[in-house]
Coordinates of C-alpha atoms in Angstrom, one line a residue:
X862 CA 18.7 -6.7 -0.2
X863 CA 17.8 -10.3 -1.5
X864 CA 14.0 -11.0 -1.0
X865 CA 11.5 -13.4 -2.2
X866 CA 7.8 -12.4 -1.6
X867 CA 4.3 -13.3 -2.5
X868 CA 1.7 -11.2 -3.3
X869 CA -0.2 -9.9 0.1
X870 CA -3.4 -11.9 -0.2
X871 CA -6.6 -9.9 0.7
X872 CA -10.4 -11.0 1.9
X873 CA -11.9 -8.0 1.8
X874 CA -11.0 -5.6 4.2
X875 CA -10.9 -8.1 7.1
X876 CA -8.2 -10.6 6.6
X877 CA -4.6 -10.5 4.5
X878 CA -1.4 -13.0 4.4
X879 CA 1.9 -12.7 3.1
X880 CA 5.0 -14.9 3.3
X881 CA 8.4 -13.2 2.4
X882 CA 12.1 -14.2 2.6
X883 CA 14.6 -11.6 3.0
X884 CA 18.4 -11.3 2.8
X885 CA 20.1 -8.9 4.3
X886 CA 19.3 -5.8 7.5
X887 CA 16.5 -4.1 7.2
X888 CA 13.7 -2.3 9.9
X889 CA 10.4 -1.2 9.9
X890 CA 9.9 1.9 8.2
X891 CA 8.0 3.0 11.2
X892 CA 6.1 2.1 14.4
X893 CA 2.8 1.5 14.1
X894 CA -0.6 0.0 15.2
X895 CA -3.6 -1.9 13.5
X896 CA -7.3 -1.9 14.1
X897 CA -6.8 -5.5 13.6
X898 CA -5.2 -8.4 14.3
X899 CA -1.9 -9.4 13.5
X900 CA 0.4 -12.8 13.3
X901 CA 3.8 -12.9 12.7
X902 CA 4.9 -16.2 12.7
X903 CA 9.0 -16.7 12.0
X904 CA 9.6 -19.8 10.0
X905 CA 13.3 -19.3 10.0
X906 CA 15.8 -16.8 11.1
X907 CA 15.5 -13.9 13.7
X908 CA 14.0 -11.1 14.0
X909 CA 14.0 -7.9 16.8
X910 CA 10.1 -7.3 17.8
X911 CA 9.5 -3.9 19.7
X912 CA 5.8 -4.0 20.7
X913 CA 3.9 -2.7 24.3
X914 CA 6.7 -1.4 25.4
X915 CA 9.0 -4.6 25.2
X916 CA 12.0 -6.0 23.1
X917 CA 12.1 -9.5 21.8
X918 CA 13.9 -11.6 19.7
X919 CA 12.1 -13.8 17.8
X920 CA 12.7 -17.0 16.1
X921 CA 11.8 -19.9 14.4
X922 CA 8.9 -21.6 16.0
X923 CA 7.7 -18.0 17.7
X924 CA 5.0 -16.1 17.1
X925 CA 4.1 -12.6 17.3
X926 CA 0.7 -11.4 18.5
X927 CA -0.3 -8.0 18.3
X928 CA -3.7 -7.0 19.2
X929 CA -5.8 -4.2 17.9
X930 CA -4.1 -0.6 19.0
X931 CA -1.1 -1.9 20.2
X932 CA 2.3 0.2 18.2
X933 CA 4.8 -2.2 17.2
X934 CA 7.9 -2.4 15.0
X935 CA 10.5 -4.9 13.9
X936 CA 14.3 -5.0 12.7
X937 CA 17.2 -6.9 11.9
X938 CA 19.5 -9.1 14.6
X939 CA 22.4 -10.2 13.8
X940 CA 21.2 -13.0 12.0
X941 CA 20.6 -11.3 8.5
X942 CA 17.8 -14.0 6.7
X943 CA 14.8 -14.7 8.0
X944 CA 11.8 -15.6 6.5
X945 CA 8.2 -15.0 7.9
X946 CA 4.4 -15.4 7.0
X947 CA 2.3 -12.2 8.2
X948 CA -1.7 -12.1 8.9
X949 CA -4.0 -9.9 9.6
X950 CA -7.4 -10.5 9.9
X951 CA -10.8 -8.4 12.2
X952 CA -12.7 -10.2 14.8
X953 CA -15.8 -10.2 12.8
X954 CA -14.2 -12.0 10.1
X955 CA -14.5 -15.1 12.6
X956 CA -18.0 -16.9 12.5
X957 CA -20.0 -16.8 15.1
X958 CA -19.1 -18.2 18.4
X959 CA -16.0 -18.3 16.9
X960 CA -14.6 -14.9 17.7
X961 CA -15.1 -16.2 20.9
X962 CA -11.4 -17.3 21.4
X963 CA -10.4 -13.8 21.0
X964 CA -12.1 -13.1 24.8
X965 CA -9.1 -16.1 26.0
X966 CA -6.2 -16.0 27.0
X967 CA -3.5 -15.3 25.0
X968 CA -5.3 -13.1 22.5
X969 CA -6.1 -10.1 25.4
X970 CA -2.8 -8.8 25.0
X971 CA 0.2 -8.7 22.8
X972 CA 3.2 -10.7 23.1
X973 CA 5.8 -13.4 21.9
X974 CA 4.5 -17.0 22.1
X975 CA 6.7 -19.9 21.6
X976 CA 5.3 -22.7 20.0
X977 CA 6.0 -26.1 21.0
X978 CA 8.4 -28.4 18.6
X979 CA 6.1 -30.7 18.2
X980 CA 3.6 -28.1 17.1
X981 CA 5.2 -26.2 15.0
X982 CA 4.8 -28.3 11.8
X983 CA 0.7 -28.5 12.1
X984 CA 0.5 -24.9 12.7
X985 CA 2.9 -24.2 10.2
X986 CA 0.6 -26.3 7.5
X987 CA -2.1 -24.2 8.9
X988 CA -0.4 -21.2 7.6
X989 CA 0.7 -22.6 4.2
X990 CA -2.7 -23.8 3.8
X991 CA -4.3 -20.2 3.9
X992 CA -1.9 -18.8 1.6
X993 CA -2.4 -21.5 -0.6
X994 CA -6.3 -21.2 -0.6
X995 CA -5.7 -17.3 -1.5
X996 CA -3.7 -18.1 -3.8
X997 CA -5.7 -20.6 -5.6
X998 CA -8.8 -19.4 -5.3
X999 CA -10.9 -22.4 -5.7
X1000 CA -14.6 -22.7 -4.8
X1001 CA -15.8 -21.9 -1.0
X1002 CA -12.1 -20.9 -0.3
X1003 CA -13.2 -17.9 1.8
X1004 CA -15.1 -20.3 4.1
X1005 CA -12.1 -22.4 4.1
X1006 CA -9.7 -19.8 5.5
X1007 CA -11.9 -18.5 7.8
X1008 CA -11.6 -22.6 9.1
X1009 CA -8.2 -22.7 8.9
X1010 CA -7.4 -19.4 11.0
X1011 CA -9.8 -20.7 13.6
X1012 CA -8.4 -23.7 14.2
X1013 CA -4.8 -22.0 13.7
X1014 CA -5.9 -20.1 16.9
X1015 CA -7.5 -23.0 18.8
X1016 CA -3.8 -24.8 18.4
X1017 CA -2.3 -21.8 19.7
X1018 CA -4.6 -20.9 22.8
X1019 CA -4.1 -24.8 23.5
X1020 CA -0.1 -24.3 23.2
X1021 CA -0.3 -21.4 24.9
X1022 CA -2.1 -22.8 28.5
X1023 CA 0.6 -25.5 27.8
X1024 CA 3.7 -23.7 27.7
X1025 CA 6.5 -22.9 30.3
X1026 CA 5.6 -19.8 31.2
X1027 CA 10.2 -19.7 32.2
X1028 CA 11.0 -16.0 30.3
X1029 CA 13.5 -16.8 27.6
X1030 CA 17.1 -15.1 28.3
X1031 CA 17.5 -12.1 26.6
X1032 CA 20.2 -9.7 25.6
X1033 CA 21.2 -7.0 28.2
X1034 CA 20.6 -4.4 26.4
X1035 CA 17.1 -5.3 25.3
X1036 CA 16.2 -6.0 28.9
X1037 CA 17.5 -2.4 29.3
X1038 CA 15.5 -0.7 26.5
X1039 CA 12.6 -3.0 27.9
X1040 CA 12.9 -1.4 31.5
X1041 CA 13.7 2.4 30.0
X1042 CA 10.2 2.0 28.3
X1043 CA 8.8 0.8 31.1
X1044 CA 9.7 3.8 33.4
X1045 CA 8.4 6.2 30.3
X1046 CA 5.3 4.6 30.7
X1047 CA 5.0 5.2 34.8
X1048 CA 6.6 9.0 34.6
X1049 CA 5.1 10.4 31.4
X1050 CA 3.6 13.3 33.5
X1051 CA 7.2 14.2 34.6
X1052 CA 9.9 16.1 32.7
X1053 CA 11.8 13.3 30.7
X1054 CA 14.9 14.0 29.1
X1055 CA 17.7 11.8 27.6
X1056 CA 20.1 13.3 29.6
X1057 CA 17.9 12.4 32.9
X1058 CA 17.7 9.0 31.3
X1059 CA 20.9 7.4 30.5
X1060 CA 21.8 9.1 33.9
X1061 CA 19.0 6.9 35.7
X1062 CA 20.0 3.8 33.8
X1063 CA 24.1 4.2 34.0
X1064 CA 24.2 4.9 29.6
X1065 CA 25.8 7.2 27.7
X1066 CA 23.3 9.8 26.1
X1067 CA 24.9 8.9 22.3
X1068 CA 24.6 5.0 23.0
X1069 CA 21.1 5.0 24.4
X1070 CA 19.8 7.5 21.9
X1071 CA 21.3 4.5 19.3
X1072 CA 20.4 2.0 20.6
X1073 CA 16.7 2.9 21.2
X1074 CA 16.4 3.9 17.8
X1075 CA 17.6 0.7 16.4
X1076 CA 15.5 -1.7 18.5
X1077 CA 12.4 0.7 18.8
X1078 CA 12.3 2.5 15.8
X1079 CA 11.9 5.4 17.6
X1080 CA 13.5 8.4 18.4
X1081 CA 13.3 8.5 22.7
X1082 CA 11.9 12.0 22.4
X1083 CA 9.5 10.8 19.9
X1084 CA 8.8 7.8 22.1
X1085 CA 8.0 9.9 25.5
X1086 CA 5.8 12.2 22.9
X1087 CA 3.7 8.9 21.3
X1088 CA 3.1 7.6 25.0
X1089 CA 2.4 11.1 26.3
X1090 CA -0.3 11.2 23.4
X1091 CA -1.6 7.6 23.7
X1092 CA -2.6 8.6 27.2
X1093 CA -4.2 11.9 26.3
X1094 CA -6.2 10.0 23.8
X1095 CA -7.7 7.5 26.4
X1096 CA -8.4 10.6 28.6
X1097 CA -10.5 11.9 25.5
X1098 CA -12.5 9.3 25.0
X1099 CA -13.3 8.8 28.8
X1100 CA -12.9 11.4 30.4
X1101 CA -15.1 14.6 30.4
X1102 CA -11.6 16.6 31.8
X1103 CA -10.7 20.0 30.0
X1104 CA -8.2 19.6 27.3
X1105 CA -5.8 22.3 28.8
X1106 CA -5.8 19.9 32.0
X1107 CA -5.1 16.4 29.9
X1108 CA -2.3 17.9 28.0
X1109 CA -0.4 18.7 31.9
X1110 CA -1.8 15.6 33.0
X1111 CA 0.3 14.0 30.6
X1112 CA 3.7 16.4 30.8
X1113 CA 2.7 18.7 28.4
X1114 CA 4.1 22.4 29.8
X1115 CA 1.7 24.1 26.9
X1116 CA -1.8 23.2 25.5
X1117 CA -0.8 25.2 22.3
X1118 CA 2.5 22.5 22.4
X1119 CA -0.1 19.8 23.4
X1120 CA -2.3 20.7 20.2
X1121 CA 0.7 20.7 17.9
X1122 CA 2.3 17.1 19.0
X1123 CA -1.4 15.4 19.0
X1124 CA -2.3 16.5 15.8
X1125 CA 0.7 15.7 14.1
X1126 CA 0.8 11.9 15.4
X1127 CA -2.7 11.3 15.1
X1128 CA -3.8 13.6 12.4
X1129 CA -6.8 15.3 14.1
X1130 CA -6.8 17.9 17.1
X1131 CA -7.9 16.7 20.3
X1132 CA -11.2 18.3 20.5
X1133 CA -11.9 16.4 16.8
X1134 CA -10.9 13.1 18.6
X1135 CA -12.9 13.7 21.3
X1136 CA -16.1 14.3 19.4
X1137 CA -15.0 11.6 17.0
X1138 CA -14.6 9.1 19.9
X1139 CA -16.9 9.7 22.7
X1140 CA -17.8 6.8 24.4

C-alpha cells in the first residue's frame, strides 16, 4: 500500500482534519459511528461508502455526510487511488447562531451530496484552507477555522437546495445490498437468516455472504445483530418496557442471548444503558 498522509489535525476535542492519498485496496477496519460530525470529501478517485443502510460510490466532487450516531464504513472500488480530506468537528464547536445550519436541510441526515462543478474548487480551498491553518498555527487560527467550516457548510446547504435531486446510476449489486439492508431494517423482529435471504433476493448464500461483507464491512449475521441492538437501545432510552420484552421485540428468542450480543457491541448491559441514558 502506497500512501501519503498528513498528520490528523486536532482542536481540542471538537474538531480534526486529515488529507491522505492512498494507492492500492484497502477497507475500513470496521463499521462504526461518531458522536460527531463527519465530512468526507473525495478529491480524486473512488471510493465504496456503506452508511444508514445504503451503498454509494463516491467520487471526485462528492461528499460524505455522516451525522452523529449514524454507523458507516468505506472500501476500495475498482479504481485503486483515491485521495480524500476527512473532518470531524461537534455542533458546539460552531459559534453561536451558527450551529444553526445544522437544524437545515442537508445536515438532518446522512448521505452523499454531489457538489456542483463549478463549486467544487471554492469548497475545495475551503478545505485546504483549514488544514493549512492547523498546520501553521499562526495567531487567531482557531477562530479562523471555526470561519472557514461555517462557511464550508453554508456553500454546501446552498449547493445542496440547488442540486438535481436525479439519483445517480448505481451498480446492481449495490442497489441489491442497498434493498437487503433495507428489508433488515423493516423485519428485524422476525427470524432472519442468510439462507431466507439470498432466497428472498434470487442470490446465492456464498455470493451474498461476500458481497455484503465487502461493501458493508459487515458480516450479515453481524449486521441483523447491530440493527437488532440499535433498536433495543432506542427502546432503552424511551421506553419504560421490561428488558426481557425489548430483547423479543427486537427478534431476540432469549434475554440471557439478548444480554450477551448488547453488551458485547456496546460494551455495557442493557440495564447500565438504560440508567446511563434515560431521557
Amino acid at each position: 500500500m502506497n500512501h501519503r498522509s498528513s498528520e490528523k489535525h486536532f482542536i481540542g476535542e471538537a474538531f480534526s482534519i486529515q488529507q491522505l492519498r492512498k494507492l492500492g485496496f484497502d477497507k475500513m477496519a470496521r463499521p462504526h459511528s461518531h458522536t460527531c460530525y463527519e465530512l468526507y470529501y473525495l478529491l480524486h478517485g473512488e471510493r465504496v461508502y456503506f452508511m444508514n443502510g445504503n451503498v454509494y460510490v463516491a467520487r471526485k466532487g462528492d461528499l460524505m455526510l455522516v451525522v452523529p450516531g449514524d454507523l458507516h464504513s468505506t472500501s476500495s472500488s475498482q479504481v485503486e487511488e483515491f485521495e480524500r480530506v476527512l473532518v470531524h468537528f461537534s455542533a458546539d464547536f460552531l459559534s453561536g447562531e451558527d450551529g444553526a445550519i445544522l437544524e437545515q436541510a442537508p445536515f438532518l441526515e446522512s448521505g452523499m451530496i454531489h457538489l456542483p462543478l463549478k463549486e467544487q474548487p471554492e469548497l475545495e480551498k475551503l478545505l485546504l484552507g483549514m488544514l493549512a491553518e492547523c498546520q501553521e498555527h499562526h495567531n487567531f487560527y482557531e477562530t479562523f477555522v471555526r470561519q472557514l467550516l461555517t462557511e464550508f457548510l453554508i456553500r454546501v446547504h446552498r449547493s445542496a437546495l440547488g442540486a438535481d435531486d436525479m439519483p445517480q446510476p448505481r451498480h446492481p449489486m449495490h442497489q441489491k445490498i442497498s434493498e437487503i439492508s433495507a428489508y433488515i431494517h423493516e423485519h428485524y423482529r422476525e427470524p432472519l437468516t442468510l439462507e431466507e435471504l439470498s432466497r428472498q433476493f434470487y442470490i446465492s448464500p456464498a455470493y451474498l455472504s461476500r458481497v455484503f461483507l465487502k461493501l458493508t464491512g459487515f458480516h450479515l449475521s453481524e449486521y441483523i445483530r447491530v440493527v437488532r441492538v440499535r433498536e433495543a437501545q432506542n427502546m432503552l432510552r424511551n421506553t419504560r418496557e421490561k428488558i426481557q420484552l425489548i430483547a423479543e421485540q427486537v427478534g431476540f428468542e432469549h434475554v440471557s442471548h439478548f444480554n450477551k450480543t448488547f453488551k458485547s457491541i456496546t460494551g455495557s448491559s442493557p440495564l447500565h444503558y438504560r440508567k446511563q441514558h434515560r431521557m
